[in-house]
CSV table of C-alpha atoms and ligand atoms in Angstrom, one decimal:
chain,number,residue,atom,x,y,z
O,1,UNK,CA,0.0,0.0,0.0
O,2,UNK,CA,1.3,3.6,-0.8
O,3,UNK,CA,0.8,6.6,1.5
O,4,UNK,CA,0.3,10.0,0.9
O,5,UNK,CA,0.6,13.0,3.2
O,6,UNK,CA,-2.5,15.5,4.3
O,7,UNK,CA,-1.2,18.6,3.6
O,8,UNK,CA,-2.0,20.6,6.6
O,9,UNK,CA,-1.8,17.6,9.2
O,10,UNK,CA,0.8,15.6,8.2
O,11,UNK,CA,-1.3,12.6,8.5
O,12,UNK,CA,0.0,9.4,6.2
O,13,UNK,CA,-2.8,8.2,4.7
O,14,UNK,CA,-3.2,5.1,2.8
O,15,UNK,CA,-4.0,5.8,-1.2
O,16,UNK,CA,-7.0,4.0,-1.0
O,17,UNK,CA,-9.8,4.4,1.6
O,18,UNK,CA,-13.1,1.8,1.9
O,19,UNK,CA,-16.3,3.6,1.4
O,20,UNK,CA,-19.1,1.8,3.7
O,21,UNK,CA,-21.8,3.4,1.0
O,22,UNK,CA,-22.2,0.2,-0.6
O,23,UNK,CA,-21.5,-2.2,1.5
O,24,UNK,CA,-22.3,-6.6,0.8
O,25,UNK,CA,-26.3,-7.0,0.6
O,26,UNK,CA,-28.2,-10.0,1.9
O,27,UNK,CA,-31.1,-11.1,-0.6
O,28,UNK,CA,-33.4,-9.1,1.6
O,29,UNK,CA,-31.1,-5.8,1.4
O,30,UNK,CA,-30.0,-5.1,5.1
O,31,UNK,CA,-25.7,-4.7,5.3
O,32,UNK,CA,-24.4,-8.9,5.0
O,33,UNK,CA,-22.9,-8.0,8.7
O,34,UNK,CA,-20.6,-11.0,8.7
O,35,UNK,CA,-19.1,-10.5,5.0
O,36,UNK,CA,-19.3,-6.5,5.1
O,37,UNK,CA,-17.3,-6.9,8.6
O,38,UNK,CA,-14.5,-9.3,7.5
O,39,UNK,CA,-13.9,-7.4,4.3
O,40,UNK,CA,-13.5,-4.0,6.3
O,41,UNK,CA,-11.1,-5.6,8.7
O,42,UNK,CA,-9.1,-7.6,5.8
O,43,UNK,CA,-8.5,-4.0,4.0
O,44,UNK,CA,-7.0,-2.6,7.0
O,45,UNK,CA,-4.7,-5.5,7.3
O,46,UNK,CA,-3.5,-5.1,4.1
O,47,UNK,CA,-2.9,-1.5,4.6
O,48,UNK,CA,-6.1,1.2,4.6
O,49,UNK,CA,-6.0,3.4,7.0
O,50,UNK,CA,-9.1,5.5,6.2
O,51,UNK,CA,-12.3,4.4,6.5
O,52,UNK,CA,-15.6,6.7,5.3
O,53,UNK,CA,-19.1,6.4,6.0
O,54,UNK,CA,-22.2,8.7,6.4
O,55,UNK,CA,-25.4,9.3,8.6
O,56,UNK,CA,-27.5,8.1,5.5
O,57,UNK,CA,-25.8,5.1,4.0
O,58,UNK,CA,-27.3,1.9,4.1
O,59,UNK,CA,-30.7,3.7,5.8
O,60,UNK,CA,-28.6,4.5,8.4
O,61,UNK,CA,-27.2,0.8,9.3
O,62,UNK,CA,-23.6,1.7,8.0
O,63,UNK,CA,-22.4,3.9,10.4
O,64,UNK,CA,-23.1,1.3,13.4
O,65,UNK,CA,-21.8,-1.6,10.9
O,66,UNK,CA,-18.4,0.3,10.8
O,67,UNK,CA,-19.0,0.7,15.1
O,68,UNK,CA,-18.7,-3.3,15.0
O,69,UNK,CA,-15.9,-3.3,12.4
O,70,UNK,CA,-13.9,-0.9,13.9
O,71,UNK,CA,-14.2,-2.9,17.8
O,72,UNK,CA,-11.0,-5.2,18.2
O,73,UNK,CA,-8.3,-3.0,18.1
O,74,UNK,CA,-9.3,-1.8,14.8
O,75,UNK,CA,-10.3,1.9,15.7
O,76,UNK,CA,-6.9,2.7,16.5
O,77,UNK,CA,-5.4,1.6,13.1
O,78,UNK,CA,-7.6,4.5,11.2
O,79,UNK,CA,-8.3,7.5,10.5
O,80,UNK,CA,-12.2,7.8,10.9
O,81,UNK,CA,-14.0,9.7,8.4
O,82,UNK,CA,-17.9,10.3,8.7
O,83,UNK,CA,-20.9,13.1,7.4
O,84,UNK,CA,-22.9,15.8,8.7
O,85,UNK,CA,-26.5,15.4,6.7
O,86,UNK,CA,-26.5,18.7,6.0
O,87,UNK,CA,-30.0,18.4,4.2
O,88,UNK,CA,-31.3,17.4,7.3
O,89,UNK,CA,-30.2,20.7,9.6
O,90,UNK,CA,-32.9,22.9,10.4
O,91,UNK,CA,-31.1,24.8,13.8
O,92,UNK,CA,-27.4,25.0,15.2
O,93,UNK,CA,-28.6,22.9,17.8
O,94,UNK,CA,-29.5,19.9,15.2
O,95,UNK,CA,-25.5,20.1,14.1
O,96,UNK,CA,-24.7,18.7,17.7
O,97,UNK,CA,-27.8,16.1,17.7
O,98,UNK,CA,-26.4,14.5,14.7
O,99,UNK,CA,-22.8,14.4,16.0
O,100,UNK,CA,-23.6,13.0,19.0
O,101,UNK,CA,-25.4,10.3,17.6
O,102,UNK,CA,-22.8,9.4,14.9
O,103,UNK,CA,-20.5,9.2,17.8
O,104,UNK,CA,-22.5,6.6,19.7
O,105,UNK,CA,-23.4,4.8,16.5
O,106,UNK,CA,-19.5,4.8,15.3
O,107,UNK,CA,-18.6,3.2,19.1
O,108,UNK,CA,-16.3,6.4,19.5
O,109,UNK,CA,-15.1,9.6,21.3
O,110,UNK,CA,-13.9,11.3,18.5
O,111,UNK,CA,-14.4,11.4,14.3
O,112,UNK,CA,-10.9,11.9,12.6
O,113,UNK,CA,-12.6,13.3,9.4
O,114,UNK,CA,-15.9,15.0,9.7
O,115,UNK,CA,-17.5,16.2,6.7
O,116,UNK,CA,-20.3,18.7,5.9
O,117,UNK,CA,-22.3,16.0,3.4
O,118,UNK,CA,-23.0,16.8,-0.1
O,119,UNK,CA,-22.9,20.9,-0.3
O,120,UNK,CA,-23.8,22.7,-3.2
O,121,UNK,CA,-23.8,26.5,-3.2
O,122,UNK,CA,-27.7,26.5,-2.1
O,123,UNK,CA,-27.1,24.0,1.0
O,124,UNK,CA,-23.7,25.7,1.7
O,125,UNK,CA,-25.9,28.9,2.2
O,126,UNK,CA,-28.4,27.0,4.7
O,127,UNK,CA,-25.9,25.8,7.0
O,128,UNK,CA,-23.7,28.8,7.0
O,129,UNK,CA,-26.9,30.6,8.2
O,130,UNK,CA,-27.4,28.3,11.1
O,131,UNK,CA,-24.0,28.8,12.0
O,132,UNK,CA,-22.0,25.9,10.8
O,133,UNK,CA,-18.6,27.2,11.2
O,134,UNK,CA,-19.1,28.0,15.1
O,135,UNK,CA,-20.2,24.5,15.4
O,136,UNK,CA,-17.2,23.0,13.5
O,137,UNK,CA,-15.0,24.9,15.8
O,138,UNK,CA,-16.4,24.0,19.1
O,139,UNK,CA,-16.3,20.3,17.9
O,140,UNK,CA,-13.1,20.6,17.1
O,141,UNK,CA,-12.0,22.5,20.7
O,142,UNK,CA,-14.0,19.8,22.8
O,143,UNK,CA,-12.5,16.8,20.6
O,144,UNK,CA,-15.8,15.1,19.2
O,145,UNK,CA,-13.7,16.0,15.4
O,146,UNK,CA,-10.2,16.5,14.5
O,147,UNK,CA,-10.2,17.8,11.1
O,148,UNK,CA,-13.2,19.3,9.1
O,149,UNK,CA,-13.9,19.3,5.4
O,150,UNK,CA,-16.6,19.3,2.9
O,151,UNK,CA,-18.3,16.7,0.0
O,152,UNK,CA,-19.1,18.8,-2.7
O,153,UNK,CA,-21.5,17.8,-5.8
O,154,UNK,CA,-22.4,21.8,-6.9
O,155,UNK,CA,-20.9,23.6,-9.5
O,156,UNK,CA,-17.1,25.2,-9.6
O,157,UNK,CA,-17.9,28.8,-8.9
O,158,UNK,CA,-19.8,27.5,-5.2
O,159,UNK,CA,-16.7,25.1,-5.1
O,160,UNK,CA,-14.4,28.3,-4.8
O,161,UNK,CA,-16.4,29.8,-2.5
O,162,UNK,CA,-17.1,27.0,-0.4
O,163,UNK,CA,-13.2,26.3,-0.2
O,164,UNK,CA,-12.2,29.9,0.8
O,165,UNK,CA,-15.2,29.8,3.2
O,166,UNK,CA,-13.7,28.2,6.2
O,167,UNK,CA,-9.9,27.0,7.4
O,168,UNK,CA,-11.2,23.4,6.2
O,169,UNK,CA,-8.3,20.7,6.6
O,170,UNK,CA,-9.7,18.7,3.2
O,171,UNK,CA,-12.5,18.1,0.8
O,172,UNK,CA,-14.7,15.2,-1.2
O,173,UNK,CA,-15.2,15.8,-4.5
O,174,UNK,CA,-16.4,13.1,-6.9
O,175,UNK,CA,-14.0,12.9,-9.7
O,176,UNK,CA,-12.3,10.6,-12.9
O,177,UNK,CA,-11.5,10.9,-16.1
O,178,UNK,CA,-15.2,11.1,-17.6
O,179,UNK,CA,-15.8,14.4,-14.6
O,180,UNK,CA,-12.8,16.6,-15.7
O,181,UNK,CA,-14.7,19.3,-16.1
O,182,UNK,CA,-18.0,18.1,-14.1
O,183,UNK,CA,-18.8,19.5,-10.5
O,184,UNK,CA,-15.5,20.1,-9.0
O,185,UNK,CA,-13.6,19.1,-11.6
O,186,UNK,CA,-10.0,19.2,-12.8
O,187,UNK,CA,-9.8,22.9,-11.9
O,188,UNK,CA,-11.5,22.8,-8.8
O,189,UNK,CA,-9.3,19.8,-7.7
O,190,UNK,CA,-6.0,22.2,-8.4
O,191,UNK,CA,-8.0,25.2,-6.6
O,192,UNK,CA,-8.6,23.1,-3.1
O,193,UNK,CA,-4.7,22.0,-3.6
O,194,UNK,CA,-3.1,25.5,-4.4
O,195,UNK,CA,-5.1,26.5,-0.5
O,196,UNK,CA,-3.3,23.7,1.1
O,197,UNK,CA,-6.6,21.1,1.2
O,198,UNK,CA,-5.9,17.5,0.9
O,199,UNK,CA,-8.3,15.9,-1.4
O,200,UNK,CA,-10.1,12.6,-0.8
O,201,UNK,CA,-11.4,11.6,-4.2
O,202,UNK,CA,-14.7,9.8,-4.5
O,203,UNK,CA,-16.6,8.4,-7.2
O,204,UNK,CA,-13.3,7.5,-8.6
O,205,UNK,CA,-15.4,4.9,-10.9
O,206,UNK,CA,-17.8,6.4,-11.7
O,207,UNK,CA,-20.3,4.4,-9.5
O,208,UNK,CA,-18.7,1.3,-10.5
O,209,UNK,CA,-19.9,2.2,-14.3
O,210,UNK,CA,-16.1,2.5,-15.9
O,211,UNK,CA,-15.6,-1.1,-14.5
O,212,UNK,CA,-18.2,-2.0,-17.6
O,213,UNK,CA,-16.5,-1.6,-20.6
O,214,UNK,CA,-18.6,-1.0,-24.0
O,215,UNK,CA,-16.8,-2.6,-26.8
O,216,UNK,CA,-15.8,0.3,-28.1
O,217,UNK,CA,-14.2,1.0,-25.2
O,218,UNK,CA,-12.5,-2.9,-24.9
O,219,UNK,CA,-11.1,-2.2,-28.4
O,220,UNK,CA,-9.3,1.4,-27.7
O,221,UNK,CA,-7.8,-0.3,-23.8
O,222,UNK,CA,-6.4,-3.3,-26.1
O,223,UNK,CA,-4.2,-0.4,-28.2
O,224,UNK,CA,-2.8,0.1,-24.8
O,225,UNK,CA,1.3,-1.7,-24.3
O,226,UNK,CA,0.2,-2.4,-21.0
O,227,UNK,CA,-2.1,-4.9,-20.3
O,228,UNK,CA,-4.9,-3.7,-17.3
O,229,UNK,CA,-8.2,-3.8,-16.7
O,230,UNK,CA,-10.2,-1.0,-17.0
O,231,UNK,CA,-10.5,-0.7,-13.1
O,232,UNK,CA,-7.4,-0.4,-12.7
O,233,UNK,CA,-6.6,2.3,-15.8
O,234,UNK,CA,-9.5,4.4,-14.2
O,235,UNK,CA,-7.9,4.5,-10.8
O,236,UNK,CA,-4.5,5.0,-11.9
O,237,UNK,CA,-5.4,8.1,-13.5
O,238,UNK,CA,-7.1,9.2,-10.4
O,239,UNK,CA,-3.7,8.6,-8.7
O,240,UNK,CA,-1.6,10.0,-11.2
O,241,UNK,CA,-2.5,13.2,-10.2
O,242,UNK,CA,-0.2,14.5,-7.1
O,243,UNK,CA,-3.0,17.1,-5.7
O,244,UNK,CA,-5.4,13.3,-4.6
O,245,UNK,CA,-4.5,12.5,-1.5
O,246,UNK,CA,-6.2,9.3,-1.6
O,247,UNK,CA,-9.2,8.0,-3.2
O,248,UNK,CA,-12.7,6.3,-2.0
O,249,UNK,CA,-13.7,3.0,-3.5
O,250,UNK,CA,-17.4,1.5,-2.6
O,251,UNK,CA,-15.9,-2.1,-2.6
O,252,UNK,CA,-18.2,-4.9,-1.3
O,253,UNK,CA,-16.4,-8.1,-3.7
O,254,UNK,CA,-13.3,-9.7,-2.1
O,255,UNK,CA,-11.7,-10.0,-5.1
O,256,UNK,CA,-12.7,-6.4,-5.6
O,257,UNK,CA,-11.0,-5.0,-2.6
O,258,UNK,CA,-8.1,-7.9,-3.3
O,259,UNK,CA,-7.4,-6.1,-6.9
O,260,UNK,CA,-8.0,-2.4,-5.8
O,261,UNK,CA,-5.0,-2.9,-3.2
O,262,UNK,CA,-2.5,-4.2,-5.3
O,263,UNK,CA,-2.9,-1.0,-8.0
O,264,UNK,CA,-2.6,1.0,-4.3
O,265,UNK,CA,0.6,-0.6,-4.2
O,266,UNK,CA,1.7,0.6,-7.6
O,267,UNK,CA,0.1,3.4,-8.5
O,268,UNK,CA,2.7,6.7,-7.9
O,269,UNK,CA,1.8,10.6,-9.0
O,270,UNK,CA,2.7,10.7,-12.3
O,271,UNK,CA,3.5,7.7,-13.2
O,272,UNK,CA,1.7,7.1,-16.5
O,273,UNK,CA,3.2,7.8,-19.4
O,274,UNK,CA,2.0,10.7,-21.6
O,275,UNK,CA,1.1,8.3,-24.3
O,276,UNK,CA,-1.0,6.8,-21.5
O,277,UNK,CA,-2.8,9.9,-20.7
O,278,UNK,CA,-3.9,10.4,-23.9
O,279,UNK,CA,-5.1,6.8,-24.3
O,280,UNK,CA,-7.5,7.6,-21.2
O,281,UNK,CA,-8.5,11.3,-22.9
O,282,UNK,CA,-9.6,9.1,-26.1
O,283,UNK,CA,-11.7,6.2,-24.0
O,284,UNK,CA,-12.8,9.5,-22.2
O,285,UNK,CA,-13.9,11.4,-25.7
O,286,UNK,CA,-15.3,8.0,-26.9
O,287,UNK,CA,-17.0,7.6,-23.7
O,288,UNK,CA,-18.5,11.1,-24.0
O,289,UNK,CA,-19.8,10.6,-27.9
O,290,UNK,CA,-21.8,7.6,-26.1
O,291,UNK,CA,-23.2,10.3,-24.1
O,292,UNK,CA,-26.8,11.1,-25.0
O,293,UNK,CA,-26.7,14.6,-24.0
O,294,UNK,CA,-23.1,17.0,-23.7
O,295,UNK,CA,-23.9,18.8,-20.7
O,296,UNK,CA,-20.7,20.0,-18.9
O,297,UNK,CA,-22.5,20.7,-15.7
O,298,UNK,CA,-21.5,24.4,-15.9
O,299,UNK,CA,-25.0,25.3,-14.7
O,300,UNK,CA,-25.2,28.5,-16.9
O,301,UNK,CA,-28.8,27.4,-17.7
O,302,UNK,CA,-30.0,27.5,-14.1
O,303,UNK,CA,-32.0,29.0,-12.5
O,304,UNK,CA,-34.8,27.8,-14.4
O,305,UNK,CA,-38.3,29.5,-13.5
O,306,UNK,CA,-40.2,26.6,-13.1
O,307,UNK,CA,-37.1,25.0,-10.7
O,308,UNK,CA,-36.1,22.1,-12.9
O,309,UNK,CA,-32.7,20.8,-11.6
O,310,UNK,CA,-31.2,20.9,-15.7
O,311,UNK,CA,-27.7,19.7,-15.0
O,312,UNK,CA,-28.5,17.0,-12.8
O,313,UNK,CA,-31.3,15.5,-15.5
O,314,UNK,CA,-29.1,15.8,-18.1
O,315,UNK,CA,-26.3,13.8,-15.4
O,316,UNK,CA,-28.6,11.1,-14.4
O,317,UNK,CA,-30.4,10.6,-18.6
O,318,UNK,CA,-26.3,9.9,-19.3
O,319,UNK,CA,-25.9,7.6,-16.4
O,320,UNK,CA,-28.9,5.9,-17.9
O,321,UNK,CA,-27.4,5.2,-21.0
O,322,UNK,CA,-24.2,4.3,-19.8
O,323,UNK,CA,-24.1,2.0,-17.1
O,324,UNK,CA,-26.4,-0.3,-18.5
O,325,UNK,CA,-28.1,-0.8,-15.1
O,326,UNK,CA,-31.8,1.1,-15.5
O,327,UNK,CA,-33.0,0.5,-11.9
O,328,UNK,CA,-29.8,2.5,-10.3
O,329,UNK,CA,-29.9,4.9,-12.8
O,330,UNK,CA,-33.3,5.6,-12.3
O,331,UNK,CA,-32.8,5.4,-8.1
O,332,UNK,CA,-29.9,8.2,-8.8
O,333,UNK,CA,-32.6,10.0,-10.7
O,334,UNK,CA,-34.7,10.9,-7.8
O,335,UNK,CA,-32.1,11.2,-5.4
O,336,UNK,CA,-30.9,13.9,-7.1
O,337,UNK,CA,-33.6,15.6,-8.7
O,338,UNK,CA,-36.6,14.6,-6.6
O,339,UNK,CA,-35.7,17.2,-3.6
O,340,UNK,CA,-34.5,14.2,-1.2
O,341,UNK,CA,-30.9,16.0,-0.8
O,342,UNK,CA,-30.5,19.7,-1.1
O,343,UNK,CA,-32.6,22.8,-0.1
O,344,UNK,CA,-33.9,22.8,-3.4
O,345,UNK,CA,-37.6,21.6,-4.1
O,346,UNK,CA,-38.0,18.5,-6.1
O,347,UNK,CA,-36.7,20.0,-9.8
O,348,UNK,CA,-38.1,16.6,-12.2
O,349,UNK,CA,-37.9,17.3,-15.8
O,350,UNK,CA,-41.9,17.4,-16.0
O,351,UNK,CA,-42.3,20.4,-14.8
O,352,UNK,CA,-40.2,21.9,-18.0
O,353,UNK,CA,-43.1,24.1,-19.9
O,354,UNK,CA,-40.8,24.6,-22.8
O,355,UNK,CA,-40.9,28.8,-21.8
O,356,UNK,CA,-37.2,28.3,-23.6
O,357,UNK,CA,-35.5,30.7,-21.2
O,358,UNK,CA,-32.4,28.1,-20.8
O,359,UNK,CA,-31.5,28.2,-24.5
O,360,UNK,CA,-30.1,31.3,-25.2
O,361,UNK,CA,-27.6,30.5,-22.2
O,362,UNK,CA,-26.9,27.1,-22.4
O,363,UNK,CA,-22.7,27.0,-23.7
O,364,UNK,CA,-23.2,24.3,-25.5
O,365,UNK,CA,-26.5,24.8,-27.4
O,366,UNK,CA,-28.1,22.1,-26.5
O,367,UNK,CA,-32.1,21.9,-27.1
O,368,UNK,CA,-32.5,21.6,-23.4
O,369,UNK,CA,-36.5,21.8,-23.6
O,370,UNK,CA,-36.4,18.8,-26.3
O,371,UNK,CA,-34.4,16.7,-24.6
O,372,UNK,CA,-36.0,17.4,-21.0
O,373,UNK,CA,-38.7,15.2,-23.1
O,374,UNK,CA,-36.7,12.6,-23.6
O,375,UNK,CA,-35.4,12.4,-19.7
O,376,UNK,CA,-39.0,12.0,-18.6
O,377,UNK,CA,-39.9,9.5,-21.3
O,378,UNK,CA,-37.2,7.3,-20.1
O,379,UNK,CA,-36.5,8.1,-16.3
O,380,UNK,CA,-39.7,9.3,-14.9
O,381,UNK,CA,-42.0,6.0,-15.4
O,382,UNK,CA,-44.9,4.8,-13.0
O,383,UNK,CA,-41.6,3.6,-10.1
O,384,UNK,CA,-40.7,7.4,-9.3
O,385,UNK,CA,-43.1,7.2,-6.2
O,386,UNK,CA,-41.8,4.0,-4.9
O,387,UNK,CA,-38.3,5.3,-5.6
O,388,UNK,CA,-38.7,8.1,-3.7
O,389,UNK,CA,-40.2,6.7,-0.8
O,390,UNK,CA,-37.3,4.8,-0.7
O,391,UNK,CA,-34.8,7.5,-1.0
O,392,UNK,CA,-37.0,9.4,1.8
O,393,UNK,CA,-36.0,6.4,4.0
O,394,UNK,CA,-32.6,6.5,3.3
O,395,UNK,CA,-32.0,10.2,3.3
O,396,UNK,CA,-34.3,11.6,5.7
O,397,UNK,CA,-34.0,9.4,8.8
O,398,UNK,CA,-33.2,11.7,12.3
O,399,UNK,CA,-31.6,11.0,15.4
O,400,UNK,CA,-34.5,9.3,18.2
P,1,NAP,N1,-19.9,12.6,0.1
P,1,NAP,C1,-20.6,12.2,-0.9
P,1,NAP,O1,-21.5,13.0,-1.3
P,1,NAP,C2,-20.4,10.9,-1.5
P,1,NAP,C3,-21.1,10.5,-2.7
P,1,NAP,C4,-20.8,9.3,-3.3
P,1,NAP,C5,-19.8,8.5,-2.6
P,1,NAP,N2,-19.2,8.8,-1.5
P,1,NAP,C6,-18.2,8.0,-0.8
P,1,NAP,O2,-17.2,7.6,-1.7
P,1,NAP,C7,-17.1,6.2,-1.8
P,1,NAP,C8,-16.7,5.8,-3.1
P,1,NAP,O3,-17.7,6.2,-4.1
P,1,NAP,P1,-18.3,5.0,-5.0
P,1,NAP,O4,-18.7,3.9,-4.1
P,1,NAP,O5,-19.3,5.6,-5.9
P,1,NAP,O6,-16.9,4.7,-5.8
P,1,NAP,P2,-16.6,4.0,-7.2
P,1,NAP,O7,-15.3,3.4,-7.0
P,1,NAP,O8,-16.8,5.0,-8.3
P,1,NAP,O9,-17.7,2.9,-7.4
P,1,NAP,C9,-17.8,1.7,-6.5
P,1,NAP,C10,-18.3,0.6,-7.3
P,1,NAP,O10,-17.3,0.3,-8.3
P,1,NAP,C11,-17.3,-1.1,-8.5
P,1,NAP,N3,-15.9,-1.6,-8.2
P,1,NAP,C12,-15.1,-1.2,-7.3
P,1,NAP,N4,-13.9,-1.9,-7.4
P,1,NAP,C13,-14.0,-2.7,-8.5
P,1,NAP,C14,-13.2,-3.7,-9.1
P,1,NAP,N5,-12.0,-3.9,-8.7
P,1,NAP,N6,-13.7,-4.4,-10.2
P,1,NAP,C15,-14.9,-4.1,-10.7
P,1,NAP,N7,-15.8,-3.2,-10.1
P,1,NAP,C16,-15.3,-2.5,-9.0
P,1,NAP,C17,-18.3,-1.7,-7.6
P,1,NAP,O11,-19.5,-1.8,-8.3
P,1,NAP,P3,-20.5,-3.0,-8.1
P,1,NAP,O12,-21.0,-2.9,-6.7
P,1,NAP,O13,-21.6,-2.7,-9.2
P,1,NAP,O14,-19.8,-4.3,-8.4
P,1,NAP,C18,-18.5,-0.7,-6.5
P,1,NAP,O15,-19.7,-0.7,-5.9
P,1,NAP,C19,-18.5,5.7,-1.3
P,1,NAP,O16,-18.5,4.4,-0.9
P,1,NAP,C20,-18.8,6.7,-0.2
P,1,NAP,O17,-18.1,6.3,0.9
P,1,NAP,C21,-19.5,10.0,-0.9
């Protein structure tokens, strides 16, 4: 395993980090205790020393799965990483009801890594005005957390702002070679770096969806002189770049976790070659002609007047078409759109009334009213309510 350095903390902290988002299923859907348990532990022993979970994961079972996984002995050997829902915060006083909680849940006095979940530049605003920063500083004076940061899934220009906001140690940002200019991004990555944050990466698959190779894809990885799964080209590229501290992988395979390690072992800053970066550019640009809409993310279009959530249709119609798994796509659909996480009301592509207002500022001239069609023929069938009861459960559960 390779180790990189938190910038501001010196920690040394293992390349790769277990996510607990999606941890081993039994046929019925709760966590597979047993097997989620023994595959935690077996990645510390060969090496991960940061482990990251979240008040909503699992409907609120991972965070007390970790607890277990973590007894042992095994607390001491990581670094604990774990969410504030900040969807979820109505007062200053809520901030404290959900630390507490994740405290007791997690089986410990203090989180190593504590993270203000999911912000965009809306749901930054909220929690800033209920006094978030005064609560990350008394957590940090009375011990309950070490180091703050952020997760981030807004647009650049919040990114910045969200960054220069508060003397954060690090931040999340989902990122790979497809989101180079999505969310975050390439440039916000070299932003959070050039202020001295450490970067946990996650996402660094893309969900799991550039593990699934099209054929056009297969073809272009065979020009390649060396010979590597696809896994393992989409995480070295992650790692190539020196600003990632480390990077998040939702494993819940054995032989997953087995194979993610030994690229951890390998995989240096800057170690591919350039003719290997450009390979990756080219499965990126083929990747992004498979694309059924080319929306950057830059949110130029919004706000829209009747509140529909543009970018993130557009994200979850591509998602649809590229992972080849409807029922996820469709799941990450509502999440996002349907109100469950944010400040913002639900924003579904239905409500579009074709008033054309995007158009004239969309970059990339895309026919956003048209295709908004499309998004509901295909993602909004008669499973959105069930869906989002669903994600209600998952999302929306609060302390007893
Ligand atoms: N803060 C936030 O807002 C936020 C949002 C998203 C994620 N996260 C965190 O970041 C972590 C990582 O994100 P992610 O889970 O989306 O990461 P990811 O690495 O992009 O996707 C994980 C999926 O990739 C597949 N995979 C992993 N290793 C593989 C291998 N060697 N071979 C084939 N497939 C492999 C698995 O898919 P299958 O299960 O389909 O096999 C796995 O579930 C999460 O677990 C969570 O802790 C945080």
């Amino acid at each position: 395993m390779l180790y990189r350095t938190m910038p501001k903390n010196g920690d040394r902290l293992s390349i790769l980090g277990f996510g607990c988002m999606r941890l081993p299923a039994t046929p019925e859907g709760a966590i597979d205790e047993p097997r989620a348990i023994a595959q935690i532990r077996a990645a510390i022993d060969a090496g991960v020393n940061y482990v990251d979970t979240a008040w909503p994961y699992h409907a609120g079972a991972s965070e007390p799965l970790l607890g277990k996984s973590l007894r042992d002995g095994y607390r001491e050997r990581v670094k604990l990483a774990t969410k504030l829902p900040s969807w979820l915060v109505t007062s200053r006083a809520d901030m404290d009801r959900f630390l507490d909680a994740q405290l007791s849940r997690l089986e410990t006095d203090h989180i190593d890594y504590y993270l203000v979940h999911a912000l965009d530049g809306p749901l930054w605003d909220a929690v800033a005005a209920h006094g978030v920063a005064d609560f990350l500083d008394a957590a940090k004076a009375d011990g309950r957390i070490v180091n703050a940061g952020f997760s981030f899934h807004g647009l650049l220009p919040d990114f910045r702002r969200i960054v220069d906001a508060y003397p954060w140690i690090f931040c999340q940002i989902q990122y790979n070679y497809l989101d180079q200019q999505f969310q975050a991004g390439t440039e916000g990555l070299r932003y959070a770096a050039a202020k001295g944050l450490g970067v946990v990466v996650m996402e660094p698959l893309r969900g799991g969806m550039l593990a699934r190779s099209a054929p056009a894809i297969a073809a272009l990885w065979d020009e390649a002189g060396a010979r590597r799964e696809p896994v393992d080209w989409a995480l070295r590229w992650v790692w190539n770049h020196p600003e990632v501290t480390l990077l998040l992988s939702g494993m819940n395979e054995e032989a997953h976790i087995a194979q993610n390690v030994a690229v951890a072992g390998q995989a240096l800053p800057g170690a591919l070659t350039d003719a290997e970066t450009a390979l990756v550019d080219r499965v990126a640009a083929t990747y992004k002609e498979l694309l059924r809409v080319g929306c950057t993310g830059c949110g130029y279009c919004m706000p829209c007047p009747m509140g529909v959530q543009i970018p993130k249709c557009f994200d979850a119609y591509n998602a649809l078409h590229l992972s080849g798994d409807d029922e996820s796509a469709k799941f990450r659909y509502v999440v996002s759109v349907g109100g469950v996480i944010g400040v913002d009301a639900p924003g579904f592509a239905s409500r579009c009334v074709a008033c054309g207002e995007c158009l004239e500022k969309c970059p990339q001239h895309i026919e956003i009213p048209e295709v908004l069609k499309s998004v509901v023929a295909e993602l909004e069938d008669e499973g959105v309510p069930a869906r989002m009861e669903a994600a209600s459960k998952m999302f929306k559960v609060r302390p007893q």
